[in-house]
Coordinates of N, CA and C in Angstrom, one line a residue:
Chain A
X270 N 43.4 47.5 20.7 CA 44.4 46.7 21.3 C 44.5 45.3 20.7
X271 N 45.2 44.6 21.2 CA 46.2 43.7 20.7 C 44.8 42.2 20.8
X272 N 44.4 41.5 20.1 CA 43.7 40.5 20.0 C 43.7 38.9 20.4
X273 N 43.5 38.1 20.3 CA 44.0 36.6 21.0 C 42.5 35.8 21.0
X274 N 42.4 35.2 20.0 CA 41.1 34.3 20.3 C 41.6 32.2 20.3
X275 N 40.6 31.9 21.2 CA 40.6 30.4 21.0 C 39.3 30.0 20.8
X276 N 40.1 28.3 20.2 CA 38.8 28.0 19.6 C 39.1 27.0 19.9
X277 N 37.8 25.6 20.3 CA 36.6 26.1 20.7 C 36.7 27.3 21.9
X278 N 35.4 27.2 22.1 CA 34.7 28.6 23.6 C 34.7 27.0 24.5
X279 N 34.1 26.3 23.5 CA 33.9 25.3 24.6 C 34.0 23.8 24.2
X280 N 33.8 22.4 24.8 CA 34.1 21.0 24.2 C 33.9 20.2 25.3
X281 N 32.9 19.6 25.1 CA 32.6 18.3 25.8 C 33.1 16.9 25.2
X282 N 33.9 16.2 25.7 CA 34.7 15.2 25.4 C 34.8 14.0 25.9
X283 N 34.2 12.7 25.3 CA 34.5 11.5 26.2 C 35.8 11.1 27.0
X284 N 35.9 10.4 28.0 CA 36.8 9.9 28.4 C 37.7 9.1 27.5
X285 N 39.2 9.3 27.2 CA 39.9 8.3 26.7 C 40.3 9.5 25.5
X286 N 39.1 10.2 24.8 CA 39.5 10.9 23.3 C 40.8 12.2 23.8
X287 N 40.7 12.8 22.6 CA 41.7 13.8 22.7 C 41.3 14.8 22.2
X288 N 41.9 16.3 22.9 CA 41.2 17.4 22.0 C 41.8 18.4 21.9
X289 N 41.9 19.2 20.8 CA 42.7 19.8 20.4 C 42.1 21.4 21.0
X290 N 42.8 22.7 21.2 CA 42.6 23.5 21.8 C 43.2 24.7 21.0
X291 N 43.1 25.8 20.1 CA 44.0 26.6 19.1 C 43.9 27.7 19.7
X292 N 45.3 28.7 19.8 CA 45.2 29.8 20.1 C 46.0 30.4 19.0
X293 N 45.0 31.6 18.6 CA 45.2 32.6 18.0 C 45.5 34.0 18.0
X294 N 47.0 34.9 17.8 CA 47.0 36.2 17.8 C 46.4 36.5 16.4
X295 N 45.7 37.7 16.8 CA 44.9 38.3 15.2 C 45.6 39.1 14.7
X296 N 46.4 40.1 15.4 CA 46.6 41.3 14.9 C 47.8 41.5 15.1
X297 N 48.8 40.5 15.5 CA 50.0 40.6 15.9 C 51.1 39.5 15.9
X298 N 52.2 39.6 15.7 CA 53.3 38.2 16.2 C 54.0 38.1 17.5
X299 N 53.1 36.7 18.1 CA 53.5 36.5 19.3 C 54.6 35.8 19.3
X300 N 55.9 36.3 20.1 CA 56.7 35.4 20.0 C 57.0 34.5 21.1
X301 N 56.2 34.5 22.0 CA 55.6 33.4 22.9 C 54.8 33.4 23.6
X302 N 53.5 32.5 23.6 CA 52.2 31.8 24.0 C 52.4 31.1 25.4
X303 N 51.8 31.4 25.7 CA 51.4 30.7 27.6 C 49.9 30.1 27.6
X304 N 50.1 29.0 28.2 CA 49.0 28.2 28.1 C 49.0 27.4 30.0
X305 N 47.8 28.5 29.9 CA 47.2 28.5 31.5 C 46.0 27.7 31.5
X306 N 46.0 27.0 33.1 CA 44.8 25.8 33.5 C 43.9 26.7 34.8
X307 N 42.7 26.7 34.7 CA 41.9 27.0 35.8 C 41.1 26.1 36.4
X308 N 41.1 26.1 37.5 CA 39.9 25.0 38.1 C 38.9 26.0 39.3
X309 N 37.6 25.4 38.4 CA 36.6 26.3 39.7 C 37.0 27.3 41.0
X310 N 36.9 28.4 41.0 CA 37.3 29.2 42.2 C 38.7 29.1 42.4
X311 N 39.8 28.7 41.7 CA 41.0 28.8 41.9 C 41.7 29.8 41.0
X312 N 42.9 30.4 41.4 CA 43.5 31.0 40.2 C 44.0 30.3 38.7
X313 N 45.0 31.3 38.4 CA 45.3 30.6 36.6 C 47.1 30.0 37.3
X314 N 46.9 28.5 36.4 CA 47.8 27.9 36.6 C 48.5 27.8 35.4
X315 N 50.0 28.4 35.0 CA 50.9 28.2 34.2 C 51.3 27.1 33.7
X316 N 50.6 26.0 32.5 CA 51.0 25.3 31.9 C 52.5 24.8 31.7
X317 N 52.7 25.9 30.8 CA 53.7 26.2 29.8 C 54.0 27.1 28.6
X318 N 54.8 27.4 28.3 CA 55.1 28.6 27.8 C 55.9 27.7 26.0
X319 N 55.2 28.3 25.1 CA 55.6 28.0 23.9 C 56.5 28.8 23.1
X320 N 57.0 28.9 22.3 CA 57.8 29.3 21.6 C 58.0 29.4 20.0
X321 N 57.8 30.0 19.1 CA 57.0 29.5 17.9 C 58.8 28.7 17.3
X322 N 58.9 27.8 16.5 CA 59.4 26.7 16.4 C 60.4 25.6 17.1
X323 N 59.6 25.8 18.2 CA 60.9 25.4 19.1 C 59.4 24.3 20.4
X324 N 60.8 23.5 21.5 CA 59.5 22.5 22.2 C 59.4 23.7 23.2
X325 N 58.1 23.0 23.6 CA 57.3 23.9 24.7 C 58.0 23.8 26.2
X326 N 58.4 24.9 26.6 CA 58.7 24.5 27.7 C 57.3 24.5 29.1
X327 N 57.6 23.1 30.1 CA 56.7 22.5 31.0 C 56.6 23.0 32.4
X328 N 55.9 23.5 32.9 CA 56.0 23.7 34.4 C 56.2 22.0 34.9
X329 N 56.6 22.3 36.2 CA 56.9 20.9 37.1 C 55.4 20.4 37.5
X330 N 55.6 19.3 37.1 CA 53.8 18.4 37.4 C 53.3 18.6 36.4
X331 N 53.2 19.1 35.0 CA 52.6 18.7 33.7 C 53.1 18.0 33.1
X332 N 52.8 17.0 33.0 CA 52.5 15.8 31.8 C 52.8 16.5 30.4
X333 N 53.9 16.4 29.8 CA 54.3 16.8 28.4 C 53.7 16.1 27.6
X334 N 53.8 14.6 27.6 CA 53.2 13.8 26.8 C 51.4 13.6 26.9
X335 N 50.8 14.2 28.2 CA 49.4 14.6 28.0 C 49.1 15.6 27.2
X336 N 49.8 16.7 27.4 CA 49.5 17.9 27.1 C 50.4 18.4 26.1
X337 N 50.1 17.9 24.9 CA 51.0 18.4 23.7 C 50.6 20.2 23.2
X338 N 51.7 20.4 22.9 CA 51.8 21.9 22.5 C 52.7 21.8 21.4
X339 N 52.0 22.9 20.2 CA 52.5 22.9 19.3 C 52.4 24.6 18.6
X340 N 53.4 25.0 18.7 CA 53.8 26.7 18.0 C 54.3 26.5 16.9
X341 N 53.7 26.2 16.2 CA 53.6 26.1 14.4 C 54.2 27.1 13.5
X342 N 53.6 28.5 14.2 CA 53.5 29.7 13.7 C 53.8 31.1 14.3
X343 N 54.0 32.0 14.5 CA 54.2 33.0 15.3 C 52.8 33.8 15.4
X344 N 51.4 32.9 14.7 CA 50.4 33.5 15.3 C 49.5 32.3 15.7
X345 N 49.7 31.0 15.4 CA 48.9 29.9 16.4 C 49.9 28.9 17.2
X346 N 49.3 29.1 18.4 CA 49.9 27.6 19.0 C 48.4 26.8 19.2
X347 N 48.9 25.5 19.3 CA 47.9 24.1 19.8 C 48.0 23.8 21.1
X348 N 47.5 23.5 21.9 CA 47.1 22.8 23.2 C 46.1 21.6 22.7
X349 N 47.1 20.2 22.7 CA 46.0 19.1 22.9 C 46.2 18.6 24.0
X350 N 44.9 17.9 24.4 CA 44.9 17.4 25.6 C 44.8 15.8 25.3
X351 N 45.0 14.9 25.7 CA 45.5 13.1 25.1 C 45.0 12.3 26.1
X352 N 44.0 11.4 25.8 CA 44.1 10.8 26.5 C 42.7 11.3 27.5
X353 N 42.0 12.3 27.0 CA 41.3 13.2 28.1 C 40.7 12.1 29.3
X354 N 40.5 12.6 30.6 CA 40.2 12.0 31.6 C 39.2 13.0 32.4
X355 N 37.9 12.5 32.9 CA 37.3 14.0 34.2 C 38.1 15.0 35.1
X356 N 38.7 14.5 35.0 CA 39.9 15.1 36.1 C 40.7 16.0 35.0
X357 N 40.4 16.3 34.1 CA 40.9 17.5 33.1 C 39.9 18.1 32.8
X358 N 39.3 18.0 33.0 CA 37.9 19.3 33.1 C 39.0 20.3 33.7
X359 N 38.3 21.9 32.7 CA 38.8 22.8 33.8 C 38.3 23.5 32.3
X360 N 39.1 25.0 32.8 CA 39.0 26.4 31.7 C 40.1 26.5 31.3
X361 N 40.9 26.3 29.9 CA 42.1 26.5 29.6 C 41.9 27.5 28.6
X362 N 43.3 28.6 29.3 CA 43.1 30.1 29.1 C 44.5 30.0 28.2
X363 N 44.8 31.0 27.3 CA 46.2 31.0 26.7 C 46.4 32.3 26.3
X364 N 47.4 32.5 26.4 CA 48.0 34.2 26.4 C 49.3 34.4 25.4
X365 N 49.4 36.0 25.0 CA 50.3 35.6 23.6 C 51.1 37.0 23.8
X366 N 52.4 36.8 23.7 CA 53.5 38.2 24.2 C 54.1 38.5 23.0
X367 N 53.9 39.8 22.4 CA 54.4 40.3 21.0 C 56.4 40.4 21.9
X368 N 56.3 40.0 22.5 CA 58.0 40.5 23.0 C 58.8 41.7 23.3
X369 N 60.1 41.7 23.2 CA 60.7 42.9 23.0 C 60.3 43.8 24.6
X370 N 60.4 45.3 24.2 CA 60.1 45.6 25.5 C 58.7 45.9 26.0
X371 N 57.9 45.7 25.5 CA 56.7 45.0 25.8 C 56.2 44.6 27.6
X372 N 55.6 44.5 27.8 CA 55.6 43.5 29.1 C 54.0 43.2 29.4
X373 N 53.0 43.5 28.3 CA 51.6 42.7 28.5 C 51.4 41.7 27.5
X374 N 51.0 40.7 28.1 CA 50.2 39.9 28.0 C 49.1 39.8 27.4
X375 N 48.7 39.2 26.5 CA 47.3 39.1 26.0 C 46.4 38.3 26.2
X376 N 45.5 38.0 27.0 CA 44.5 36.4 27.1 C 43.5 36.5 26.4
X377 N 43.4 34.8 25.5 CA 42.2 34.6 24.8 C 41.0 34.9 26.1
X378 N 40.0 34.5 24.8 CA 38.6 34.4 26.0 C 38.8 32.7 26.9
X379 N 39.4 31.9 26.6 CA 39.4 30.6 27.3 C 38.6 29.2 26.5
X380 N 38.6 28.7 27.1 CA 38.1 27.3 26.5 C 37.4 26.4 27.8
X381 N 36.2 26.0 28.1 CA 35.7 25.3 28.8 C 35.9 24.0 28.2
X382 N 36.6 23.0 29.0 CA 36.4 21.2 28.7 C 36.0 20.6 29.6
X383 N 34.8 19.8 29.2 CA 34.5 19.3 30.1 C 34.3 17.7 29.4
X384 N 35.2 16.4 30.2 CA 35.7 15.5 29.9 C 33.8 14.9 30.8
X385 N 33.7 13.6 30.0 CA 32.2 12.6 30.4 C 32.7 11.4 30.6
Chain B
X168 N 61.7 28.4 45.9 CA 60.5 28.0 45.1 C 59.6 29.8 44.6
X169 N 58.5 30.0 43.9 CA 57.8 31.2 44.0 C 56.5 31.2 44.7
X170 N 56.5 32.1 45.6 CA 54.7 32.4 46.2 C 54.5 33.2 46.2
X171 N 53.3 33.3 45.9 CA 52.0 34.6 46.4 C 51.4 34.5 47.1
X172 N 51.1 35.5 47.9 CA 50.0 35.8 48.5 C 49.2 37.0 48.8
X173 N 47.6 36.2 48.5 CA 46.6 37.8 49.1 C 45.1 36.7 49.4
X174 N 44.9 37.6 50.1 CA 43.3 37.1 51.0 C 42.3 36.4 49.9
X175 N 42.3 35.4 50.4 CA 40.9 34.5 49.9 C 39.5 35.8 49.5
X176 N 39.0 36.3 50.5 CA 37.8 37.0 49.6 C 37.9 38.2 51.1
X177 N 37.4 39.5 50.2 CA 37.0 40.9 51.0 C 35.7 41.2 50.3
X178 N 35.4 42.1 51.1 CA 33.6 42.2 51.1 C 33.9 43.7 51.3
X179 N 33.1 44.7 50.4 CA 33.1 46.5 50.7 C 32.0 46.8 50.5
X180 N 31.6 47.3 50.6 CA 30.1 48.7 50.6 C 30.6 49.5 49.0
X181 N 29.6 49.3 48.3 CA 29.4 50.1 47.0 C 29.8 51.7 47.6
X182 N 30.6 52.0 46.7 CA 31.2 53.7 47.3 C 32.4 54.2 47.7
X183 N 32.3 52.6 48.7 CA 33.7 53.1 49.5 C 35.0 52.8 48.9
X184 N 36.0 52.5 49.9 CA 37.3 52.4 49.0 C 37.5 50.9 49.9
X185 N 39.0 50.1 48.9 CA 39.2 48.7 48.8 C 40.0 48.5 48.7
X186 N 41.2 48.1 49.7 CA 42.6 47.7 50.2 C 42.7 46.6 49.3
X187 N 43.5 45.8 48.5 CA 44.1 44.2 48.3 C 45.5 44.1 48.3
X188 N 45.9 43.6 49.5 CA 47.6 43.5 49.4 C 47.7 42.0 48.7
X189 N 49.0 42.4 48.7 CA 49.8 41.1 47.9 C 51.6 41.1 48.7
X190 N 51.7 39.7 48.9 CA 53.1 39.5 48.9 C 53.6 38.5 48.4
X191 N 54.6 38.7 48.0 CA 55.1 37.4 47.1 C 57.0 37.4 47.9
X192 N 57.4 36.4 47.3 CA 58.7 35.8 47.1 C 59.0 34.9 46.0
X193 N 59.9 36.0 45.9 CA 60.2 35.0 43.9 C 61.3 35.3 43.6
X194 N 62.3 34.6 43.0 CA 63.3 34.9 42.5 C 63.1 35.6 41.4
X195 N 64.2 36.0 40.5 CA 64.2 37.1 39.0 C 63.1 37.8 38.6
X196 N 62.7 38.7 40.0 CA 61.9 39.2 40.0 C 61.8 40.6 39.1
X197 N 60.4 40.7 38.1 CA 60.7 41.6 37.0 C 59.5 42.5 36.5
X198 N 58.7 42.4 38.0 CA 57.2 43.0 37.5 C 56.6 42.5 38.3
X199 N 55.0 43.0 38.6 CA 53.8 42.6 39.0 C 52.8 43.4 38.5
X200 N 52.3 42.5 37.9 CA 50.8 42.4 37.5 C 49.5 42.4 38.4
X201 N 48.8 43.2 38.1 CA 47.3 43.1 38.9 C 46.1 42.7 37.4
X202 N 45.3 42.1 38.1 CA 44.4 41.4 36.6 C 42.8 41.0 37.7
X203 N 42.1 41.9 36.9 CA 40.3 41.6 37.0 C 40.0 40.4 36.5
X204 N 39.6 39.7 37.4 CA 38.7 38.7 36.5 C 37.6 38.0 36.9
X205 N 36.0 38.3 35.9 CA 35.0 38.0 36.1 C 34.4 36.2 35.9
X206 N 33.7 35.8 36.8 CA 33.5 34.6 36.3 C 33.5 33.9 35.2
X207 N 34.1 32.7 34.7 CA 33.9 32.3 33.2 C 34.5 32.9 32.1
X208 N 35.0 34.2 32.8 CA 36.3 35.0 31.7 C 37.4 34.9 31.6
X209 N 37.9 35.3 31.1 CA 39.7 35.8 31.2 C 40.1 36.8 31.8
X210 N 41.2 36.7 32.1 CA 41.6 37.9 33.1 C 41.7 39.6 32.1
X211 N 41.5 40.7 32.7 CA 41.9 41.6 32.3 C 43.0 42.8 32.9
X212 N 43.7 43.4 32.0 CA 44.6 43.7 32.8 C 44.1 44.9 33.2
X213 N 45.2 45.3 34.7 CA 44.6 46.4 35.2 C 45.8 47.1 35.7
X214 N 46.7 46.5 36.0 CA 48.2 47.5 36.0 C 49.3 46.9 36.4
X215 N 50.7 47.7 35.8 CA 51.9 46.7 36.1 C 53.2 47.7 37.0
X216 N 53.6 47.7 37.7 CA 54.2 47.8 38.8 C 55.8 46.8 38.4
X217 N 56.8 48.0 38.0 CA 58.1 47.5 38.0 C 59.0 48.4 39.0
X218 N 58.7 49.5 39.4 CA 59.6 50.2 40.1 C 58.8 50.7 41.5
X219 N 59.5 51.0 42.7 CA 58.8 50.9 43.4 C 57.9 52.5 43.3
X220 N 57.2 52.1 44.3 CA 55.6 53.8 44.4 C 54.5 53.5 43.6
X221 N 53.7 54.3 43.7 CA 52.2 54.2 43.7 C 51.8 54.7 42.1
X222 N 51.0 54.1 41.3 CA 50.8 54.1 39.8 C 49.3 54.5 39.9
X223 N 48.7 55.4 39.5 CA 47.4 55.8 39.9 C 46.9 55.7 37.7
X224 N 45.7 55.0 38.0 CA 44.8 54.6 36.6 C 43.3 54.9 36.9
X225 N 42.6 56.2 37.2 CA 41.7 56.4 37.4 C 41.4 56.2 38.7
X226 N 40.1 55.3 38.9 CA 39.7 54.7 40.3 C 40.7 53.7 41.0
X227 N 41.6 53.2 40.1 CA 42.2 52.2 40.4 C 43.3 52.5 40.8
X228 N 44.1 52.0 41.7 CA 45.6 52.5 41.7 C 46.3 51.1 42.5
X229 N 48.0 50.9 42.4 CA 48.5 50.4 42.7 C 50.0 50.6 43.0
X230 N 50.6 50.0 43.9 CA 51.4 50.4 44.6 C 52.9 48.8 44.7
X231 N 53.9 49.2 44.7 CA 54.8 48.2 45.1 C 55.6 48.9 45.5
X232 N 56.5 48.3 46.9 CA 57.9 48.3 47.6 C 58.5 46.7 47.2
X233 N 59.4 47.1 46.4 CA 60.3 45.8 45.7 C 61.1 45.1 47.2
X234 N 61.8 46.0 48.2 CA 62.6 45.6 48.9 C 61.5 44.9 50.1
X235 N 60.3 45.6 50.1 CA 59.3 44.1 51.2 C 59.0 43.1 50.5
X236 N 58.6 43.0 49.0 CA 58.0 41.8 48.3 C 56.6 42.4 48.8
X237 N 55.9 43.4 48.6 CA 54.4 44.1 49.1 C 54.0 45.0 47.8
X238 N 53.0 44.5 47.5 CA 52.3 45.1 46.8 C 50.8 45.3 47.4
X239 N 49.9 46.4 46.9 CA 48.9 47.0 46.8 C 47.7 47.4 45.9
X240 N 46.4 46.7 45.5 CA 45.5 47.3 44.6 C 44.5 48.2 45.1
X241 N 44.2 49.4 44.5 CA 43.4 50.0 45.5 C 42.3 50.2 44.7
X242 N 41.0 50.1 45.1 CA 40.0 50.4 44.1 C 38.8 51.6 45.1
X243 N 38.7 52.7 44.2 CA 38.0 53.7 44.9 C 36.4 53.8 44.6
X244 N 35.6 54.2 45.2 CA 34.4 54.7 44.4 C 34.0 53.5 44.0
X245 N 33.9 52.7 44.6 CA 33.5 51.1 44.2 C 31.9 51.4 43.7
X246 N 31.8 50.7 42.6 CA 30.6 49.9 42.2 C 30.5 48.4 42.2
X247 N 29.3 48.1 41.6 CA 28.8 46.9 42.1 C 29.7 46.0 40.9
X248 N 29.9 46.5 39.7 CA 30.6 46.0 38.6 C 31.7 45.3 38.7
X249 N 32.6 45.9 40.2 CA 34.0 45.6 40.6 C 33.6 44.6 41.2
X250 N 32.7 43.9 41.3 CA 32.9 42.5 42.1 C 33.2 41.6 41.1
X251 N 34.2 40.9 41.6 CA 35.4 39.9 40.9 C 36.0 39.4 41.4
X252 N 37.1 38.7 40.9 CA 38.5 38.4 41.4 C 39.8 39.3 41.1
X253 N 40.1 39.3 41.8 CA 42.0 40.3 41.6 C 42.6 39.5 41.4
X254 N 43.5 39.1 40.9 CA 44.8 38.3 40.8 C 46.0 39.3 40.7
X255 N 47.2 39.2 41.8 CA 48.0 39.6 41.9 C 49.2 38.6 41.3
X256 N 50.0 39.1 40.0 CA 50.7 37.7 38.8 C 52.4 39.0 39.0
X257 N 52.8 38.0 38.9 CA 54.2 38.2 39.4 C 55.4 38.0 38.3
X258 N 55.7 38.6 37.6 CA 56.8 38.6 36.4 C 58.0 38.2 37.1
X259 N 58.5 36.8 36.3 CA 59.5 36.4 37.1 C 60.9 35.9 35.5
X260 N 61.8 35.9 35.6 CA 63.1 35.9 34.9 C 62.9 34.4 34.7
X261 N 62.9 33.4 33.2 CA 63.0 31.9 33.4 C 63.4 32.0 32.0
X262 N 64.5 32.1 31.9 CA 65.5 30.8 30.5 C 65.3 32.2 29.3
X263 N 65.1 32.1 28.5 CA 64.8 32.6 27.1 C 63.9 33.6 27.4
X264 N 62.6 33.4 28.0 CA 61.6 34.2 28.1 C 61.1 34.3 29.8
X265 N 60.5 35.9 30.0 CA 60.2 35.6 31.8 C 58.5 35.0 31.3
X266 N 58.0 34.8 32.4 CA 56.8 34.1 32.8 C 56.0 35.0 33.7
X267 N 55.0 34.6 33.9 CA 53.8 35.4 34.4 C 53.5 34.0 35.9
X268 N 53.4 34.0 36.8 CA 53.0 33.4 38.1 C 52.0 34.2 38.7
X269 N 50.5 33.4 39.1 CA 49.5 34.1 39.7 C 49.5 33.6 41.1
X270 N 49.2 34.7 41.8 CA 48.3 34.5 43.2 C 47.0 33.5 43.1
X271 N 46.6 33.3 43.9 CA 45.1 32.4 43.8 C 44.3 33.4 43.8
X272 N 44.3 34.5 43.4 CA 43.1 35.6 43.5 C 42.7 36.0 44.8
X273 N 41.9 37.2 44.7 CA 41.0 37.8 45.9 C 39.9 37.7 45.6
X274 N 38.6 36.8 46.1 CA 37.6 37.3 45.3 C 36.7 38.4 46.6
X275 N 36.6 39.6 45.3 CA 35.8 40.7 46.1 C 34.5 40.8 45.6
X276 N 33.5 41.1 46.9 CA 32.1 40.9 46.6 C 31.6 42.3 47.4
X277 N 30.9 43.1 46.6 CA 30.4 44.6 46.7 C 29.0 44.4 47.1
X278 N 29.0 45.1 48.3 CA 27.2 45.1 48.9 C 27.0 46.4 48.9
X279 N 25.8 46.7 48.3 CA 24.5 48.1 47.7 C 24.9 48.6 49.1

């Protein structure tokens, strides 16, 4: 099956820095990436959805300018996070859709951040 | 606006069988997803439901009536392995590309 890894697994980050988050299709061209937020015991929360050369589109209540996204490629997008703060701790998950008539989804393994 | 909904947490006996409904309301509506997911992981998928009736995947099976907004996961022959979370994720119509919307999960916990 179809692959998706990010990197890091994981990142501990002072307050104030910023950190970059990469998601990768291995084995395929995604023609658009979703970049989902989890918080302890809650479900996955829909970022935003990328698009390889084009801007990211934002769910309502994300911070564009925190949360830069960048689809470079039709097999990586970036998630940075700017500015990081504790309160952005969480598990950020990203998922990659080869398109067409298709209709799964692929999720990396996730990324743990945890902001100090 | 779009919501889901399904139960905070169910509790089953290793064996038996395991109801998880789901209801939602959403506009450009285009699918539902059902997705396992173990602590600290990523979700996995477990079946997708675009037309209405019952989709049987081994132990697993699932079910949608488009005209209630009702969905169904059924898990049979439970082991202890199935304790997790369900997320019931909702394929919805947005601009250029549809999107994927989650429920808050179910988390189910299997007792011996």
């Amino acid at each position: 099956g179809a692959v998706v890894s990010q990197h890091p697994s994981w990142v501990i980050c002072k307050s104030g820095t910023s950190v970059k988050i990469e998601c990768r299709s291995l084995d395929f061209q995604a023609t658009t990436m979703f970049w989902y937020r989890q918080f302890p015991k809650q479900s996955l929360m829909l970022m935003a959805t990328s698009n390889e050369g084009s801007k990211a589109t934002y769910e309502q209540g994300v911070e564009k300018d925190k949360f830069l996204i960048n689809h470079a490629s039709l097999t990586l997008s970036t998630l940075t996070v700017t500015s990081a703060h504790p309160e952005d701790s969480s598990f950020y998950i990203c998922s990659a859709w080869a398109g067409g008539l298709g209709y799964e989804q692929y999720f990396g393994p996730g990324t743990r951040l945890t902001v100090t | 606006g779009q919501n889901i909904d399904q139960p905070t947490e169910m509790t089953a006996t290793e064996g038996a069988i395991v109801q998880i409904n789901c209801t939602y309301q959403t506009s450009g509506f285009n699918g539902l997803f059902w997705y396992q997911q173990h602590a600290g992981e990523a979700p996995t998928f477990l079946s997708y439901n675009v037309l209405d009736g019952l989709e049987e995947k081994g132990r697993f099976s699932s079910f949608l009536s488009r005209s209630k907004g009702y969905s169904y996961l059924l898990l049979k022959e439970l082991q202890m392995k199935d304790s997790a979370s369900y997320l019931c994720a909702v394929r919805v119509e947005s601009g250029r590309d549809d999107k994927i919307i989650f429920g808050k999960g179910t988390r189910l916990h299997i007792l011996p």
